[in-house]
XYZ file of C-alpha atoms in Angstrom:
619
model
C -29.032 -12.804 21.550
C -30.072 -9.537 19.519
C -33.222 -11.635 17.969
C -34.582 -12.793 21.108
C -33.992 -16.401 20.166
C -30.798 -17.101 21.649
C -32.644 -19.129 24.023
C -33.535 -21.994 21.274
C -30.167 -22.543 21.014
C -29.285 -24.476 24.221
C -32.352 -26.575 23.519
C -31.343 -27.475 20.191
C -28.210 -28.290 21.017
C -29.609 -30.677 23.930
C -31.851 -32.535 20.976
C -29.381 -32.601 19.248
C -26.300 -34.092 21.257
C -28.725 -36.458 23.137
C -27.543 -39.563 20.919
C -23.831 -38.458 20.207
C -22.011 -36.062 21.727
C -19.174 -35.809 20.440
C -20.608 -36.140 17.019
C -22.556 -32.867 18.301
C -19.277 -31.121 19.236
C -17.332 -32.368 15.963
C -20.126 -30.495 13.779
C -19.971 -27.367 16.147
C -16.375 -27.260 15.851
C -16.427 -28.090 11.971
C -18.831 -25.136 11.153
C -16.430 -22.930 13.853
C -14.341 -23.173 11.624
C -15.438 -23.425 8.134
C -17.301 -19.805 9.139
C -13.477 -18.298 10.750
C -11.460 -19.433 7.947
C -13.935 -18.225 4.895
C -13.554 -14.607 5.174
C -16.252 -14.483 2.566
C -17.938 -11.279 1.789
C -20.700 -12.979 -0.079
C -22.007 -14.846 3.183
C -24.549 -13.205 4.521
C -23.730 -11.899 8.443
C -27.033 -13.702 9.628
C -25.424 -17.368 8.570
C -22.054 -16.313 10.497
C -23.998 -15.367 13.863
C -23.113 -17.357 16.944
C -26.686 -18.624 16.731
C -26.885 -19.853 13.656
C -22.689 -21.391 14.062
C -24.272 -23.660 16.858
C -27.665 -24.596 15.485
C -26.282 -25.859 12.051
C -23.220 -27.180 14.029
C -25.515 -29.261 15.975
C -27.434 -30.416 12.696
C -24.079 -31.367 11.152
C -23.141 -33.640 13.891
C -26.230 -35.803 13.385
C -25.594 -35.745 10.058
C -21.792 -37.125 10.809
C -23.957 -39.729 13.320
C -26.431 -40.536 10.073
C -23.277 -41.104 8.177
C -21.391 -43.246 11.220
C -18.193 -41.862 10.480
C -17.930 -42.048 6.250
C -16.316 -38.631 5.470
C -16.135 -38.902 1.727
C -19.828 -37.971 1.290
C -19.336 -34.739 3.367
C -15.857 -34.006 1.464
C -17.208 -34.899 -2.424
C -19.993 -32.401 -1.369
C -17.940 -29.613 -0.098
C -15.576 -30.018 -2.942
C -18.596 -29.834 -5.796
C -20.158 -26.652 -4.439
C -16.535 -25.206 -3.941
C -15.861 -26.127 -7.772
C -19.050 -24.152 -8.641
C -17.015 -20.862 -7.506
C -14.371 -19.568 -8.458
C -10.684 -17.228 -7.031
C -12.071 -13.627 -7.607
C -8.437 -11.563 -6.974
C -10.509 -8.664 -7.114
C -11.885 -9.848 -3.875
C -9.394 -11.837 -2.145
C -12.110 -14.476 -1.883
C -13.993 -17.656 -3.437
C -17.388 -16.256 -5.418
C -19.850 -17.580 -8.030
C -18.347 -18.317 -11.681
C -21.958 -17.230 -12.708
C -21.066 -13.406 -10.912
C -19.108 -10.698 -12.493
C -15.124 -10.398 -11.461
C -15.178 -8.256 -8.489
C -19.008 -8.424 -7.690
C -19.165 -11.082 -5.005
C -22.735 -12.798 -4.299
C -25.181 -10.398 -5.567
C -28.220 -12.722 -6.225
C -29.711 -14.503 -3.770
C -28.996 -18.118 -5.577
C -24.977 -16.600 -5.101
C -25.744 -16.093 -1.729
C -27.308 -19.158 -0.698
C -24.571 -21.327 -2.664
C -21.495 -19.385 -0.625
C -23.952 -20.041 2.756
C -24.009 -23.840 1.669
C -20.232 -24.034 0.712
C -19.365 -23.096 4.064
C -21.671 -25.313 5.943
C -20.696 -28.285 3.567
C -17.223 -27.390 4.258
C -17.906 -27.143 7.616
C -19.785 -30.649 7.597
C -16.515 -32.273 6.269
C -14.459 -30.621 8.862
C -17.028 -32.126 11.335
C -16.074 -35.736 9.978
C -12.901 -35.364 9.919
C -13.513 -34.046 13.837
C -15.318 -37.182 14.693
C -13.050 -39.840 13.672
C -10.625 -37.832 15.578
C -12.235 -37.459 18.661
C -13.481 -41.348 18.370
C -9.584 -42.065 18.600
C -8.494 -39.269 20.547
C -11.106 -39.475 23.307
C -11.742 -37.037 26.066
C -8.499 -34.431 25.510
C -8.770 -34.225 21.864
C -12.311 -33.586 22.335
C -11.469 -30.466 24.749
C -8.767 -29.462 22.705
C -11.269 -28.902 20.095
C -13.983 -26.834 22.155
C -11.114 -24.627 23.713
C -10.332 -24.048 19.929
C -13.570 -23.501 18.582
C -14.698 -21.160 21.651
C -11.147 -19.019 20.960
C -12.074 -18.427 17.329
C -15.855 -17.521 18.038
C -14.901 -14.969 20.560
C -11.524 -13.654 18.927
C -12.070 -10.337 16.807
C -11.166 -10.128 13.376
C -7.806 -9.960 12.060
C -8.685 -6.192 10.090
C -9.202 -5.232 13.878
C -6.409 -3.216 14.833
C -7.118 -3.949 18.525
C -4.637 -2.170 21.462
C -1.171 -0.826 21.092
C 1.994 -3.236 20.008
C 3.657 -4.658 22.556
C 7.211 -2.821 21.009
C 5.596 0.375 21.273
C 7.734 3.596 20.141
C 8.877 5.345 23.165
C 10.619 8.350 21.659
C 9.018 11.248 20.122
C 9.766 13.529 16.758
C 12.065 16.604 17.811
C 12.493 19.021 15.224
C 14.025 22.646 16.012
C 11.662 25.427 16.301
C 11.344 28.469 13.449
C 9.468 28.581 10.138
C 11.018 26.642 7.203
C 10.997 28.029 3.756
C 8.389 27.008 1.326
C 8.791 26.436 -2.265
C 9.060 28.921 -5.106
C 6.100 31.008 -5.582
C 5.631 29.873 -9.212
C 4.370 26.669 -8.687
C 0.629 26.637 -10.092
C -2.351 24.015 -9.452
C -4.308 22.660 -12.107
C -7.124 20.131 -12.677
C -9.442 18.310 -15.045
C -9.092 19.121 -18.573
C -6.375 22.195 -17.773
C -4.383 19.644 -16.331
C -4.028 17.710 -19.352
C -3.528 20.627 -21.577
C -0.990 21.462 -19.677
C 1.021 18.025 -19.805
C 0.618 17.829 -23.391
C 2.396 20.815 -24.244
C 5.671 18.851 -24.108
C 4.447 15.445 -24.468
C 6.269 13.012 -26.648
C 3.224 10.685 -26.633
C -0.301 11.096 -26.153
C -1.656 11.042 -22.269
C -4.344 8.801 -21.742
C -7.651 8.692 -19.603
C -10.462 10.902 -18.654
C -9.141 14.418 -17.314
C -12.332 14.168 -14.166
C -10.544 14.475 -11.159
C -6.840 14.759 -12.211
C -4.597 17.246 -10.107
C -1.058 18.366 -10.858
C 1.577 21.135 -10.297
C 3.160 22.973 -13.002
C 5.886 25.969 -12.605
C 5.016 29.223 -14.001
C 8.073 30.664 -14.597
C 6.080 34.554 -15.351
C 5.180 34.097 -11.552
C 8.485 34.489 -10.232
C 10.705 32.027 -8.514
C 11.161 33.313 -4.970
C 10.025 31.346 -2.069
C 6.944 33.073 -0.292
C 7.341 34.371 3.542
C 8.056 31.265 5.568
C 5.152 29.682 7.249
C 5.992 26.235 7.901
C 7.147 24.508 11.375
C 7.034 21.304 12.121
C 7.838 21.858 16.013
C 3.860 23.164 16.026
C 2.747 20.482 13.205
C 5.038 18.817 10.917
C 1.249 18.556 8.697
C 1.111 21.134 6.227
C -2.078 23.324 6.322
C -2.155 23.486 2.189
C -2.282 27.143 1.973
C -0.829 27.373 -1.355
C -3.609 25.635 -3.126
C -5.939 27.444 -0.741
C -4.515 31.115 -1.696
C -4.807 30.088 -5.149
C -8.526 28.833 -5.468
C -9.437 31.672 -3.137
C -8.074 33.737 -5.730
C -9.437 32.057 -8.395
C -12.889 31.936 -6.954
C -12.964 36.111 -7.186
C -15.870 36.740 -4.759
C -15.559 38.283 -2.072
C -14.912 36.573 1.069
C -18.153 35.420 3.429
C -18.084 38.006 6.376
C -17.706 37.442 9.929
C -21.852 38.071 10.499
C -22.528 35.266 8.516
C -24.032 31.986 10.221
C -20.665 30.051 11.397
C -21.830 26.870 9.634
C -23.257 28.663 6.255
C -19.638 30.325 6.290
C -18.038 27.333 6.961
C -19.486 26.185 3.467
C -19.136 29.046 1.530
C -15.416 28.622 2.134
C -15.522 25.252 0.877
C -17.238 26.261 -1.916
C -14.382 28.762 -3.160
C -12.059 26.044 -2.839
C -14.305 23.679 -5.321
C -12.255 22.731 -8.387
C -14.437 23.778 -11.393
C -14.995 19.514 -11.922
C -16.638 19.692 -8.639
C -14.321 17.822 -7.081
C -11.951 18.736 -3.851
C -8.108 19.196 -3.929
C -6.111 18.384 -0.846
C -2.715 17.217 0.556
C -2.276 13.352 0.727
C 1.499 13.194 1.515
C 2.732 12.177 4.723
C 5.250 8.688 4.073
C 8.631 9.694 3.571
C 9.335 6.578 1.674
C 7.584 7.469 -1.473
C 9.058 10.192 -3.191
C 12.941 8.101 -2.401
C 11.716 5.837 -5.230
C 11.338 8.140 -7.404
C 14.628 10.197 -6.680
C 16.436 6.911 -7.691
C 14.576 5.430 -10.158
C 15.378 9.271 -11.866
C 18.622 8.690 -11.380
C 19.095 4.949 -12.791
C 17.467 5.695 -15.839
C 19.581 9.175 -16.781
C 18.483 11.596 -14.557
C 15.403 12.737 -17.240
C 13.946 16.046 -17.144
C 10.447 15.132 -18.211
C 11.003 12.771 -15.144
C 12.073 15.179 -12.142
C 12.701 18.953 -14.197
C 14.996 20.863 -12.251
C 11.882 22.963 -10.590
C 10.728 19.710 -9.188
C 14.421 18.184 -7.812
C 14.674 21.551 -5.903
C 10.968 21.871 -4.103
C 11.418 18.476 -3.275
C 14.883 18.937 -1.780
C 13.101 22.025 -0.249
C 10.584 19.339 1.485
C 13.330 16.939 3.020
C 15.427 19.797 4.540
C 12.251 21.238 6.038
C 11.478 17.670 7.616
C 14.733 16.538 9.175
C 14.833 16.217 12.804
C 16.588 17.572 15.348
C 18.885 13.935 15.936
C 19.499 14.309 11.838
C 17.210 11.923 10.551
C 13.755 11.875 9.435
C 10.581 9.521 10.241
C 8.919 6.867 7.919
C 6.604 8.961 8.184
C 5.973 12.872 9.060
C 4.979 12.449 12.385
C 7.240 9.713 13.129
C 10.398 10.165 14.969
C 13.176 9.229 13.115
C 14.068 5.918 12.038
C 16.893 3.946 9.797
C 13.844 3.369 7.051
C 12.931 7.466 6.486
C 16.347 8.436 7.407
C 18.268 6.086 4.870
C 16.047 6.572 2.026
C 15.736 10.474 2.628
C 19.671 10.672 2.789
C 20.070 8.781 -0.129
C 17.698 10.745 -2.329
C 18.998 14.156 -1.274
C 22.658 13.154 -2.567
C 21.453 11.847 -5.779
C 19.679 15.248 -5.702
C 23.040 17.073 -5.523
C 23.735 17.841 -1.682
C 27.142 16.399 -0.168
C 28.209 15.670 3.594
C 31.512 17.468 2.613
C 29.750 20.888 2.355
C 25.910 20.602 4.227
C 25.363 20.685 7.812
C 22.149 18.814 7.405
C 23.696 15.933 5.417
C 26.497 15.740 7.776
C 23.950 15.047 10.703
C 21.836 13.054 8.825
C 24.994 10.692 7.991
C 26.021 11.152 11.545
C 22.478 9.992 12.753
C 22.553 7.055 9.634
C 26.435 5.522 11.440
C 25.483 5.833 14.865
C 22.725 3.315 14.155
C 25.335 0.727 12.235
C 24.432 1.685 8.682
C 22.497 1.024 6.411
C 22.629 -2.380 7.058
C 19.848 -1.715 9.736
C 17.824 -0.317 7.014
C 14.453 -1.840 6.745
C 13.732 -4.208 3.391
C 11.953 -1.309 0.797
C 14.985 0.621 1.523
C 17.600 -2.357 1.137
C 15.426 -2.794 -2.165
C 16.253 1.090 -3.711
C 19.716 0.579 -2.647
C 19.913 -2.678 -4.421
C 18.803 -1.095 -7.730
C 21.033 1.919 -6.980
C 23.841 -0.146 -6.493
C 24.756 0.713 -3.253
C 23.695 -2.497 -1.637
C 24.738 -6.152 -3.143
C 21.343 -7.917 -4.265
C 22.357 -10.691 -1.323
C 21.851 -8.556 1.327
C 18.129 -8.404 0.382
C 15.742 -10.986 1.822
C 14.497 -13.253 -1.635
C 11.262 -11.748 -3.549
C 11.593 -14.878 -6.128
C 8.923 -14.377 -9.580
C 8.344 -18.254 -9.542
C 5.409 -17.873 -6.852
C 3.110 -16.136 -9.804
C 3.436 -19.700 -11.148
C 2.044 -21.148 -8.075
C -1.401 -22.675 -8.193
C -4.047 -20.332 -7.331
C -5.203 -22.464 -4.647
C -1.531 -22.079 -3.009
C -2.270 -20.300 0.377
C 1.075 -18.591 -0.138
C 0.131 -17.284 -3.674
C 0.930 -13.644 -4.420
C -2.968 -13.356 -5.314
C -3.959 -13.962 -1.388
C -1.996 -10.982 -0.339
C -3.453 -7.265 0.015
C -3.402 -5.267 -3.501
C -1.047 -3.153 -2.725
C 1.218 -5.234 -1.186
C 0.742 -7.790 -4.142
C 0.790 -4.692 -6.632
C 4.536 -3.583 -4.951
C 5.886 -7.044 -4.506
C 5.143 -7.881 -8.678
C 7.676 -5.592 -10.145
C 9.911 -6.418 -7.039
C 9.803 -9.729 -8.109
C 11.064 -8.689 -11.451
C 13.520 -6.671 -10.567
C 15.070 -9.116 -7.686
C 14.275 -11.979 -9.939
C 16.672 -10.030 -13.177
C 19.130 -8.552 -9.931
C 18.985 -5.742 -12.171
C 21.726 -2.936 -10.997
C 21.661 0.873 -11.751
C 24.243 0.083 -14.886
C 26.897 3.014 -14.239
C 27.257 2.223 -10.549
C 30.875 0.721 -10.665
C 32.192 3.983 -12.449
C 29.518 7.038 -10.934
C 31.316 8.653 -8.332
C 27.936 9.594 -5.914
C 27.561 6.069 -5.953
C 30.925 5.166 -4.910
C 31.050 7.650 -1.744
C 27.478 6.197 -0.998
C 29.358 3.052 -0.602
C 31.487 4.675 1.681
C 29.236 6.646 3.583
C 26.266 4.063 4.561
C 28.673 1.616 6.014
C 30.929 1.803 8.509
C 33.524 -1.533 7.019
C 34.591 -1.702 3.651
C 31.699 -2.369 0.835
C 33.877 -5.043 -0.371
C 34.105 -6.804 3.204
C 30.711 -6.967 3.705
C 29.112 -10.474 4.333
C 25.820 -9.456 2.407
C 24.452 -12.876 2.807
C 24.707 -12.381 6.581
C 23.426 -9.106 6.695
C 19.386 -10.101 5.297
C 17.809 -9.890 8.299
C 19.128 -7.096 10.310
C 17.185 -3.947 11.025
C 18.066 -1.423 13.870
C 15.742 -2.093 16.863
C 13.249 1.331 16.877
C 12.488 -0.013 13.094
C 11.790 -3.568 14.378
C 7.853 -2.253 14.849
C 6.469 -5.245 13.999
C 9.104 -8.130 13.990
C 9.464 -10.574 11.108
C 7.106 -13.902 12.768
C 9.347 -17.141 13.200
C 7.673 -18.974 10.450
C 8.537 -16.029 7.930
C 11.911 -16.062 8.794
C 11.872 -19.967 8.831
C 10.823 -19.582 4.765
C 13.186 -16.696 3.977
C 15.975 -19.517 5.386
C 14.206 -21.925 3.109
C 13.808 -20.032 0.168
C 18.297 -18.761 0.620
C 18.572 -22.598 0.835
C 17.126 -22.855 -2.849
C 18.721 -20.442 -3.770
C 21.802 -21.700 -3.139
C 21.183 -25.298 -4.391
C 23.361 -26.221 -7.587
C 20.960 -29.119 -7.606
C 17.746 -27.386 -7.798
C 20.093 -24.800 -10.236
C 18.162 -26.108 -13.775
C 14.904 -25.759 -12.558
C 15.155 -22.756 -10.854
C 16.868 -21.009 -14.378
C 13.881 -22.401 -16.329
C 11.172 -21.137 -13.164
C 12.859 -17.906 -13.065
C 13.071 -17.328 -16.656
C 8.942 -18.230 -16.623
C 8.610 -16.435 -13.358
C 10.181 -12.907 -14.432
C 8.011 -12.702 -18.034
C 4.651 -13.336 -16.151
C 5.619 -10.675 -13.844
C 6.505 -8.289 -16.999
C 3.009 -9.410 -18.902
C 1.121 -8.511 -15.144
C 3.325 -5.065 -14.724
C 2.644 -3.982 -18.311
C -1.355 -5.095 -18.072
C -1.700 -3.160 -14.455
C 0.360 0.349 -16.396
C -2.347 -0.175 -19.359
C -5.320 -0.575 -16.923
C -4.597 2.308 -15.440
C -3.425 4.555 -17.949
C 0.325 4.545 -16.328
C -0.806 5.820 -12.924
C -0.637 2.600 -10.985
C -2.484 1.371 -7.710
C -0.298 3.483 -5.984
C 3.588 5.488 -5.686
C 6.065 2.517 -4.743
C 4.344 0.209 -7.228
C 4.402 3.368 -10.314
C 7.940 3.742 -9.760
C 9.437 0.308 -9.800
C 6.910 -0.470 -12.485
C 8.360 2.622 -14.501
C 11.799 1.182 -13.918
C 10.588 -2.885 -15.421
C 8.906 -0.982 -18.326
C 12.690 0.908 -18.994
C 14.301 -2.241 -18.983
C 11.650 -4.963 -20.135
C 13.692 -6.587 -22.985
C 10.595 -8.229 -24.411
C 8.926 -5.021 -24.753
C 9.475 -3.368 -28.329
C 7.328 0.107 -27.133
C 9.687 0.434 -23.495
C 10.798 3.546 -24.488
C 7.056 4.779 -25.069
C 5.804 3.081 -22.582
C 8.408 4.926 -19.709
C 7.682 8.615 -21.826
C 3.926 7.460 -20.608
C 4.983 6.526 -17.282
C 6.643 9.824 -17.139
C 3.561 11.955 -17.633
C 1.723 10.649 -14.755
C 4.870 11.424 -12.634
C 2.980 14.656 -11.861
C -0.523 12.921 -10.747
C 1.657 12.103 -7.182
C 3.430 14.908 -6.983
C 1.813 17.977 -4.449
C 2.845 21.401 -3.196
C 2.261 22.727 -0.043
C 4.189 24.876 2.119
C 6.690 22.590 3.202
C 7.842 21.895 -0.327
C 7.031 19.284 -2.939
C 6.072 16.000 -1.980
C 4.917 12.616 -3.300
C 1.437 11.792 -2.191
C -0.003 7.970 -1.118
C -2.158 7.759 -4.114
C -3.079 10.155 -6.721
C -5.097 12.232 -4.406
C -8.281 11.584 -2.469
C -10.469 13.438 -4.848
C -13.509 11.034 -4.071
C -13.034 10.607 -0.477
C -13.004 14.746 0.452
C -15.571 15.189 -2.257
C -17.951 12.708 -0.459
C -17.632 13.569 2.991
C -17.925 17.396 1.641
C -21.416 15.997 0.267
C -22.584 14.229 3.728
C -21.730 17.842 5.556
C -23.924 19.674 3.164
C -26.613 17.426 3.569
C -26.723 17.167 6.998
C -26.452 20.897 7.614
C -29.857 20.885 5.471
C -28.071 24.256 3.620
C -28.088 22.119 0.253
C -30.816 24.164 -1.436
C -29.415 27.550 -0.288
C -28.896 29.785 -3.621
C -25.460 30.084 -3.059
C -24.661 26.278 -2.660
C -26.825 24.299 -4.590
C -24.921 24.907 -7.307
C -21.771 23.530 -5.124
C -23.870 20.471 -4.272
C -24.556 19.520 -8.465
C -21.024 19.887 -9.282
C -20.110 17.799 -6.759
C -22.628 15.214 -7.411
C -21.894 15.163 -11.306
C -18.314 14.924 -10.179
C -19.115 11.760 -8.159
């Protein structure tokens, strides 16, 4: 259609089905769905067109006619070009051997080998179709074009498409007045200051380039009082970062650009005050209020550290829940959320361990209230469940099973951990470990914030509760997206193994094999990455496996280097200290910094080209 040649199509298809039709529709259908079900970045977009699915379908069902119905020519070719690639995890897809991990089809003989593995997959699918539709006749043949046409004209699964049907009807409430902000002495630093800084106390030497890195350190000759209160969430519970903004302004020592200036030249110069001196740009990238939770407690299993959470740190970041809660007590999953059992349960949790108590803080008392009224934490959602597993305050069978034995799945498995989004992959490996070694914050029986949590977050007795019954539930405003029928159908299936003294030896020996691979993985993704992690729910629960890897004779250097990269997540605003979804966006802001310059053609302007080098050497 956008070629002009969409009208060939009907005409090859005519040539084409005029001995066999349903040899025709069989190769259509095959290709359909070789094309839907490769999710290939390395094939081209031209040999996924609608055009080019029906002309090569049609050419396939000859070929399936040619062949009168023998299908294990068409499979033993699909299957030797597939064994010419390779799983790249980097890529969540099948590429070249021949290409480098993570590159994809970046030669044109890559590209035409992952074009001809889909159409020879595509060509088996078609003779499997035919012998089908020779013995299913008429219906199976329409079954198969209704199919075909709904996956040609569906949109992509990365689509987000329209709202969910269980749309949130309620809206965050918080009370109106300005919160306090953290203590003045909080300081930003960057680059190569940044490490100087966390190597002044540093048990062990802090690895990886300085470009880019961003922390917060307290300054204790800056004074600790909080500066005038600017922060409501009842306008916008989004911080405008005006601490880090006061202090490169500061830092920049030039004067201001005036009000005569050209709005868009000033808009720049601005900008270019708030330039770190890497070239780089600083911002805010908090926002979840699940994050910094996992931190709280993972500080608190492993003996409440100061190089961990100083006591600076524990008290901006109780300064950031308080100035979040909601008016109904509880807090969002996320800042702009209204508040549900997930935020609220989490949040709670990590401001006792913190040091606040129901018994003398109106805000904890409404935040419990809020917490009961919604039947406990047993509605929690499963990432909370898992922190109050670890804490102790949950038994490890009221959490749905995260067994280690899939790493030892084939790779081919379509249920393999290595099919599932990084980051979801990345948080479910030390998961595994953890669930897999039901490993349990080892003072919880005898720490008495642990035993009133058990009192608090349920309304029966913690003894009394049937855990095992308890896996699924989840209040009904965090049922977002509910858990499909054949999940749940697997989580039965995987309680019923479990369970099975049968199956008992060879789950001990899978477990035993499944919980070391998932140690090796955790302990090669904290190396690769120099202890900062793909992201903040996988760094903490990988800081916690690294604490108590058995196998591991450096685990107590290897949590000292987890510790210094603590600070990498960690950001100040004026709503208090928060942990941020990665650590930072330093690329991102810098780049679309760059694209503004450029198209506001000011890029060779004296006073901003040298803004425009840094930020390209920084890139």
């Amino acid at each position: 259609r956008h070629c002009g040649l969409w009208w060939l199509v009907p005409r090859g298809v005519a040539a084409a089905t005029h001995d066999d039709m349903e040899a025709t529709l069989a190769g259509v259908c095959g290709i359909t769905l070789s094309t839907w079900s490769s999710k290939s970045r390395s094939v081209p977009g031209w040999a996924t067109s609608k055009s080019c699915v029906v002309l090569v379908g049609a050419g396939c069902g000859r070929l399936v006619a040619v062949l009168d119905g023998r299908v294990v020519p068409l499979v033993g070719g699909a299957l030797a070009l597939s064994g010419l690639g390779r799983w790249d995890n980097a890529r969540a897809e099948l590429a070249p051997r021949w290409e480098g991990h993570g590159d994809g089809a970046t030669r044109r003989l890559s590209e035409a080998w992952a074009v001809a593995t889909v159409w020879s997959t595509g060509a088996a699918w078609a003779g499997f179709l035919s012998l089908v539709f020779e013995r299913g006749g008429v219906v199976s043949m329409v079954a198969a074009a209704v199919g075909a046409l709904a996956l040609a004209t569906s949109s992509g699964v990365s689509k987000p498409g329209g709202p969910r049907r269980r749309r949130i009807d309620r809206r965050p409430r918080w009370k109106a007045g300005a919160r306090r902000g953290p203590a003045a002495g909080w300081r930003f630093a960057s680059g190569s200051a940044s490490h100087e800084i966390t190597g002044r106390e540093a048990s062990v030497a802090l690895t990886g380039e300085p470009a880019g890195r961003q922390i917060w350190h307290f300054d204790e000759s800056r004074g600790g009082e909080a500066p005038p209160a600017t922060f409501d969430p009842s306008l916008n519970p989004n911080s405008s970062d005006l601490v880090l903004r006061q202090q490169r302004v500061e830092a920049y020592g030039a004067a201001a650009p005036t009000a005569e200036e050209d709005p868009l030249r000033r808009g720049l110069l601005f900008y270019r005050m708030l330039q770190t001196d890497e070239g780089h740009f600083a911002g805010d990238y908090g926002g979840p209020h699940f994050l910094s939770p996992g931190l709280v407690i993972v500080w608190y299993v492993t003996g409440k550290r100061d190089d961990l959470l100083c006591p600076r740190r524990r008290e901006a970041m109780t300064t950031y829940y308080l100035n979040h809660q909601q008016e109904d007590g509880g807090w969002g999953t996320h800042i702009e959320s209204p508040s549900t059992m997930f935020g609220s349960t989490l949040t709670y949790v990590a401001l006792r361990l913190l040091g606040l108590s129901p018994e003398t803080d109106d805000a904890m008392r409404a935040a419990l209230a809020f917490i009961r009224a919604q039947g406990g934490a047993l509605y929690t959602s499963s990432w909370a469940k898992f922190g109050l597993c670890v804490l102790g305050v949950m038994d490890w069978d009221g959490h749905e099973s995260v067994p280690p034995e899939m790493w030892l799945l084939p790779s081919w498995c379509p249920f393999h951990p290595c099919r599932m989004w990084c980051h979801a992959r990345m948080v479910y490996l030390p998961m595994s470990y953890l669930w897999g070694r039901r490993w349990v914050y080892p003072a919880a029986d005898s720490d008495r914030t642990i035993a009133a949590l058990r009192r608090e977050l349920y309304l029966d007795d913690y003894d009394a509760v049937p855990w095992t019954q308890t896996r699924s539930l989840v209040a009904d405003f965090d049922n977002y997206s509910p858990v499909h029928p054949l999940m749940r159908l697997a989580q039965r299936v995987l309680l019923a193994y479990e369970r099975s003294s049968l199956l008992a030896p060879l789950r001990r020996a899978a477990r035993r094999r499944g919980v070391a691979f998932a140690a090796r993985y955790v302990h090669a993704e904290d190396q690769q990455t120099n202890y900062v992690d793909i992201g903040p729910v996988n760094k903490v629960w990988n800081m916690l496996v690294a604490f108590d890897d058995p196998t591991r004779p450096d685990a107590a250097v290897a949590f000292a280097k987890h510790a210094l990269r603590v600070p990498d997540y960690l950001w100040v605003a004026e709503d208090g200290m928060k942990m941020q979804g990665y650590n930072g966006s330093q690329c991102w802001d810098t780049s679309f910094f760059t694209q503004a310059l450029v198209e506001s053609r000011l890029g060779d302007d004296p006073d901003l080209r040298d803004c425009a080098r840094r930020a390209f050497r920084f890139l």
